[in-house]
Amino acid sequence: MTVRFDSGRICLDLAAQPLDRPEALDHFLHTTGLVPDATALRALDARWVARFRELRECVGALVDAQLDGGLPATAAPALERLNALAAASAPPAPRAVRAESGLLVRALDDEPDCRALLAAVARDAVDLLTDPTARALLRRCEGDGCHRCYLDTSRGRRRRWCSSEACGNRERVARHRAARRGKTTA
């Protein structure tokens, strides 16, 4: 499975990740920029994965509820958990440091712990879900079998797929094949 980061928000990217092992979580945290490339996460283990999966499920439930028209009472536990995770202390402050090349690169004051990184993603979800402008851009991919959510920032707000290159391309290929089948049977 290809890992993609094209939803427009870190919390939505988390909701779309399989997170089946520590390496996948490490890749997510570094690729999204929550953790600079040169920062090792030595404490990252299966417990971190389980906690990020829990956050992923909360975010997914709350985003689905928003897309379905509101927050039902059954989503209250997910909302409580999201708020509890967001309340933790933030990751260490970023710093500009000189690399061997002489260029400045981003580093953190200290190695972030799991709670701090969970808080950063949870706060992104809180920001998304409480901002009427951002919330209005939430969409669910129309691709066959795809359940990803994304922010539609396209001109005209007519984006239909989480990724034109992935789901959009599959849809166009399927339409093309269906049209060709129609021509050969006529």
Coordinates of C-alpha atoms in Angstrom, one line a residue:
M1 CA 0.0 0.0 0.0
T2 CA 1.3 3.4 -1.0
V3 CA 1.4 6.0 1.8
R4 CA 0.1 9.4 0.7
F5 CA -0.1 12.7 2.4
D6 CA -2.5 14.7 0.2
S7 CA -5.5 15.5 2.4
G8 CA -4.4 19.1 3.3
R9 CA -4.2 18.5 7.1
I10 CA -2.0 16.4 9.3
C11 CA -5.0 15.1 11.2
L12 CA -6.7 13.9 8.0
D13 CA -3.5 12.3 6.8
L14 CA -3.3 10.4 10.1
A15 CA -6.9 9.2 9.7
A16 CA -5.9 7.7 6.3
Q17 CA -2.8 5.9 7.5
P18 CA -2.7 2.2 8.3
L19 CA -0.2 2.6 11.1
D20 CA 0.5 -1.1 11.4
R21 CA 4.0 -0.9 12.9
P22 CA 6.4 1.5 14.5
E23 CA 8.2 2.2 11.2
A24 CA 5.0 3.4 9.6
L25 CA 4.4 5.8 12.5
D26 CA 8.0 7.0 12.3
H27 CA 7.5 7.6 8.6
F28 CA 4.3 9.5 9.2
L29 CA 5.8 11.8 11.9
H30 CA 8.8 12.7 9.8
T31 CA 7.0 13.0 6.5
T32 CA 4.4 15.3 7.8
G33 CA 7.1 17.5 9.3
L34 CA 6.0 17.0 12.9
V35 CA 9.5 15.7 13.6
P36 CA 12.5 17.1 11.6
D37 CA 14.3 14.5 9.5
A38 CA 17.4 14.5 11.7
T39 CA 15.5 13.9 14.9
A40 CA 15.5 10.2 16.0
L41 CA 12.5 8.9 17.9
R42 CA 14.3 6.3 20.1
A43 CA 11.3 5.7 22.4
L44 CA 8.9 5.0 19.5
D45 CA 7.4 1.5 20.0
A46 CA 4.2 -0.5 19.7
R47 CA 2.6 1.6 22.5
W48 CA 3.0 4.7 20.5
V49 CA 1.4 3.0 17.5
A50 CA -1.6 2.0 19.6
R51 CA -2.0 5.5 21.0
F52 CA -1.8 7.1 17.5
R53 CA -4.3 4.5 16.2
E54 CA -6.7 5.6 19.0
L55 CA -6.3 9.2 17.9
R56 CA -6.8 8.1 14.3
E57 CA -10.1 6.5 15.2
C58 CA -11.3 9.6 17.2
V59 CA -10.4 11.9 14.3
G60 CA -12.1 9.6 11.8
A61 CA -15.3 9.4 13.8
L62 CA -15.5 13.1 14.3
V63 CA -14.7 14.0 10.7
D64 CA -17.3 11.5 9.5
A65 CA -19.8 13.0 11.9
Q66 CA -19.2 16.5 10.5
L67 CA -19.5 15.2 7.0
D68 CA -22.8 13.5 7.9
G69 CA -24.3 16.7 9.2
G70 CA -23.3 17.1 12.9
L71 CA -22.1 15.5 16.0
P72 CA -24.4 12.7 17.4
A73 CA -24.3 11.8 21.0
T74 CA -22.5 8.6 20.1
A75 CA -19.4 10.7 19.1
A76 CA -19.1 12.2 22.6
P77 CA -16.4 9.7 23.8
A78 CA -14.3 10.5 20.7
L79 CA -14.7 14.2 21.3
E80 CA -13.7 13.8 25.0
R81 CA -10.6 11.8 24.1
L82 CA -9.6 14.2 21.3
N83 CA -9.8 17.1 23.8
A84 CA -7.8 15.2 26.4
L85 CA -5.1 14.4 23.9
A86 CA -5.0 18.0 22.7
A87 CA -4.6 19.3 26.3
A88 CA -1.1 17.7 26.7
S89 CA 2.0 19.7 26.4
A90 CA 3.2 20.6 22.9
P91 CA 6.4 19.1 21.3
P92 CA 9.7 20.8 22.1
A93 CA 10.2 24.1 20.4
P94 CA 11.8 24.2 17.0
R95 CA 15.2 25.7 16.5
A96 CA 17.3 26.7 13.6
V97 CA 20.7 25.0 13.7
R98 CA 23.6 25.1 11.3
A99 CA 24.1 21.9 9.3
E100 CA 27.5 20.7 8.1
S101 CA 26.8 22.4 4.8
G102 CA 26.5 25.7 6.5
L103 CA 22.8 26.0 5.8
L104 CA 20.2 26.3 8.5
V105 CA 18.0 23.3 9.2
R106 CA 15.1 22.8 11.6
A107 CA 15.7 20.8 14.8
L108 CA 13.9 20.4 18.1
D109 CA 15.2 21.5 21.6
D110 CA 14.7 18.0 22.8
E111 CA 13.4 14.6 21.6
P112 CA 9.6 14.8 21.6
D113 CA 7.6 12.2 23.5
C114 CA 4.5 10.4 22.4
R115 CA 2.1 12.6 24.4
A116 CA 3.5 15.8 22.8
L117 CA 3.2 14.5 19.3
L118 CA -0.3 13.2 19.9
A119 CA -1.2 16.7 21.2
A120 CA 0.1 18.3 18.1
V121 CA -2.1 16.1 15.8
A122 CA -5.1 16.4 18.2
R123 CA -4.8 20.2 18.2
D124 CA -4.8 20.2 14.4
A125 CA -8.0 18.2 14.5
V126 CA -9.5 20.6 17.0
D127 CA -8.5 23.5 14.8
L128 CA -10.1 21.9 11.7
L129 CA -13.3 20.8 13.4
T130 CA -13.9 24.2 15.1
D131 CA -13.0 26.5 12.2
P132 CA -16.2 27.0 10.1
T133 CA -14.1 28.0 7.0
A134 CA -11.9 24.9 7.1
R135 CA -14.8 22.6 8.1
A136 CA -16.7 23.8 5.0
L137 CA -13.9 22.5 2.8
L138 CA -14.1 18.9 4.2
R139 CA -15.0 16.3 1.6
R140 CA -15.1 12.5 1.3
C141 CA -13.4 11.0 -1.7
E142 CA -15.8 9.8 -4.4
G143 CA -13.3 7.2 -5.6
D144 CA -14.6 3.7 -5.7
G145 CA -13.7 2.0 -2.4
C146 CA -11.9 5.0 -1.0
H147 CA -12.8 6.4 2.3
R148 CA -10.3 9.2 2.6
C149 CA -11.3 12.7 3.6
Y150 CA -9.6 15.9 2.4
L151 CA -9.9 19.6 2.2
D152 CA -11.2 20.9 -1.1
T153 CA -9.1 23.9 -1.8
S154 CA -9.5 23.7 -5.6
R155 CA -10.8 26.7 -7.6
G156 CA -14.6 26.4 -7.7
R157 CA -14.6 23.7 -4.9
R158 CA -15.3 20.9 -7.4
R159 CA -12.6 18.4 -6.4
R160 CA -14.1 14.9 -6.3
W161 CA -11.1 12.8 -5.2
C162 CA -8.6 12.7 -2.5
S163 CA -5.9 12.5 -5.2
S164 CA -6.3 13.1 -8.9
E165 CA -3.3 10.9 -9.5
A166 CA -4.6 8.0 -7.5
C167 CA -8.4 7.8 -7.2
G168 CA -9.1 10.2 -10.0
N169 CA -6.9 8.3 -12.4
R170 CA -8.5 5.0 -11.4
E171 CA -11.9 6.5 -12.1
R172 CA -10.9 7.9 -15.5
V173 CA -9.4 4.5 -16.5
A174 CA -12.6 2.7 -15.5
R175 CA -14.7 5.2 -17.5
H176 CA -12.4 4.7 -20.5
R177 CA -12.6 0.9 -20.3
A178 CA -16.4 1.0 -19.9
A179 CA -16.6 3.2 -23.0
R180 CA -14.4 0.9 -25.0
R181 CA -16.4 -2.1 -23.9
G182 CA -19.6 -0.3 -25.1
K183 CA -18.0 0.4 -28.5
T184 CA -16.9 -3.2 -29.1
T185 CA -20.3 -4.7 -28.2
A186 CA -22.3 -2.3 -30.4

